[in-house]
């Protein structure tokens, strides 16, 4: 009888320890932190670096990633439906899809309120993975290299990357 009690106590102790131990089941239930960096050159900019302040994404008419940098400037990347959104897809600025939506990019300088609109270049999707946190979301990473102008003809180049941007419904 004493052996049965000892075994029972040992069993329940082991059971309690195994249930209370963090076994890592929650690992991977969050997505990696979003990142964004862009370098702007030309016109009044000389290696101006824009880093992620905040972002939003929308998949209503393609894929839009709108970033507000640490200084309040806005960079908006719009990729239409041409070619889909799989890893490895390249979107060309100016391409118009079957629904009439055009791939584009813009940079809005907060201080001057001037908007530079892309007239050439490309946006590349390097990764498009299922979200760890929600299977209805995607986590998208890529690069972009565009030339943008304003009405007066001032031209800038904008090169950068975005990583781990969560997109709903893509």
mmCIF file of N, CA and C in Angstrom, residues 58 60-65 76-81 91 97 101-106 123:
data_model
loop_
_atom_site.group_PDB
_atom_site.id
_atom_site.type_symbol
_atom_site.label_atom_id
_atom_site.label_comp_id
_atom_site.label_asym_id
_atom_site.label_seq_id
_atom_site.Cartn_x
_atom_site.Cartn_y
_atom_site.Cartn_z
ATOM 1 N N UNK A 58 -3.201 47.322 -47.126
ATOM 2 C CA UNK A 58 -4.555 47.125 -47.613
ATOM 3 C C UNK A 58 -4.480 46.225 -48.843
ATOM 4 N N UNK A 60 -7.386 45.601 -50.785
ATOM 5 C CA UNK A 60 -8.670 45.766 -51.464
ATOM 6 C C UNK A 60 -8.523 45.772 -52.982
ATOM 7 N N UNK A 61 -7.554 46.504 -53.526
ATOM 8 C CA UNK A 61 -7.377 46.641 -54.976
ATOM 9 C C UNK A 61 -5.981 46.239 -55.419
ATOM 10 N N UNK A 62 -5.410 45.242 -54.829
ATOM 11 C CA UNK A 62 -4.027 44.853 -55.063
ATOM 12 C C UNK A 62 -3.371 44.807 -53.698
ATOM 13 N N UNK A 63 -2.178 45.366 -53.594
ATOM 14 C CA UNK A 63 -1.489 45.438 -52.303
ATOM 15 C C UNK A 63 -0.931 46.835 -52.125
ATOM 16 N N UNK A 64 -1.383 47.512 -51.088
ATOM 17 C CA UNK A 64 -0.864 48.824 -50.746
ATOM 18 C C UNK A 64 -0.168 48.736 -49.398
ATOM 19 N N UNK A 65 1.064 49.236 -49.352
ATOM 20 C CA UNK A 65 1.792 49.377 -48.098
ATOM 21 C C UNK A 65 2.094 50.858 -47.952
ATOM 22 N N UNK A 76 4.399 55.435 -50.063
ATOM 23 C CA UNK A 76 3.281 54.539 -50.377
ATOM 24 C C UNK A 76 3.675 53.676 -51.560
ATOM 25 N N UNK A 77 3.559 52.371 -51.393
ATOM 26 C CA UNK A 77 3.846 51.418 -52.452
ATOM 27 C C UNK A 77 2.532 50.742 -52.827
ATOM 28 N N UNK A 78 2.163 50.820 -54.119
ATOM 29 C CA UNK A 78 0.943 50.153 -54.569
ATOM 30 C C UNK A 78 1.296 49.160 -55.661
ATOM 31 N N UNK A 79 0.944 47.909 -55.431
ATOM 32 C CA UNK A 79 1.190 46.846 -56.394
ATOM 33 C C UNK A 79 -0.146 46.301 -56.875
ATOM 34 N N UNK A 80 -0.388 46.405 -58.198
ATOM 35 C CA UNK A 80 -1.653 45.915 -58.732
ATOM 36 C C UNK A 80 -1.647 44.385 -58.807
ATOM 37 N N UNK A 81 -2.709 43.822 -59.373
ATOM 38 C CA UNK A 81 -2.886 42.372 -59.380
ATOM 39 C C UNK A 81 -2.100 41.641 -60.461
ATOM 40 N N UNK A 91 6.850 43.708 -59.814
ATOM 41 C CA UNK A 91 5.810 44.615 -60.300
ATOM 42 C C UNK A 91 6.495 45.828 -60.932
ATOM 43 N N UNK A 97 -3.339 46.759 -64.504
ATOM 44 C CA UNK A 97 -3.940 45.423 -64.530
ATOM 45 C C UNK A 97 -5.306 45.453 -65.214
ATOM 46 N N UNK A 101 -6.059 49.207 -62.398
ATOM 47 C CA UNK A 101 -5.206 49.709 -61.331
ATOM 48 C C UNK A 101 -3.739 49.671 -61.755
ATOM 49 N N UNK A 102 -3.029 50.738 -61.442
ATOM 50 C CA UNK A 102 -1.653 50.913 -61.881
ATOM 51 C C UNK A 102 -0.679 50.742 -60.724
ATOM 52 N N UNK A 103 0.378 49.955 -60.942
ATOM 53 C CA UNK A 103 1.448 49.825 -59.949
ATOM 54 C C UNK A 103 2.166 51.165 -59.859
ATOM 55 N N UNK A 104 2.369 51.632 -58.626
ATOM 56 C CA UNK A 104 2.975 52.950 -58.446
ATOM 57 C C UNK A 104 3.634 53.058 -57.069
ATOM 58 N N UNK A 105 4.299 54.179 -56.871
ATOM 59 C CA UNK A 105 4.904 54.493 -55.579
ATOM 60 C C UNK A 105 4.941 56.007 -55.456
ATOM 61 N N UNK A 106 4.937 56.492 -54.228
ATOM 62 C CA UNK A 106 5.072 57.933 -54.026
ATOM 63 C C UNK A 106 5.800 58.213 -52.727
ATOM 64 N N UNK A 123 8.925 47.101 -58.053
ATOM 65 C CA UNK A 123 8.688 46.674 -56.677
ATOM 66 C C UNK A 123 8.706 45.150 -56.702
#
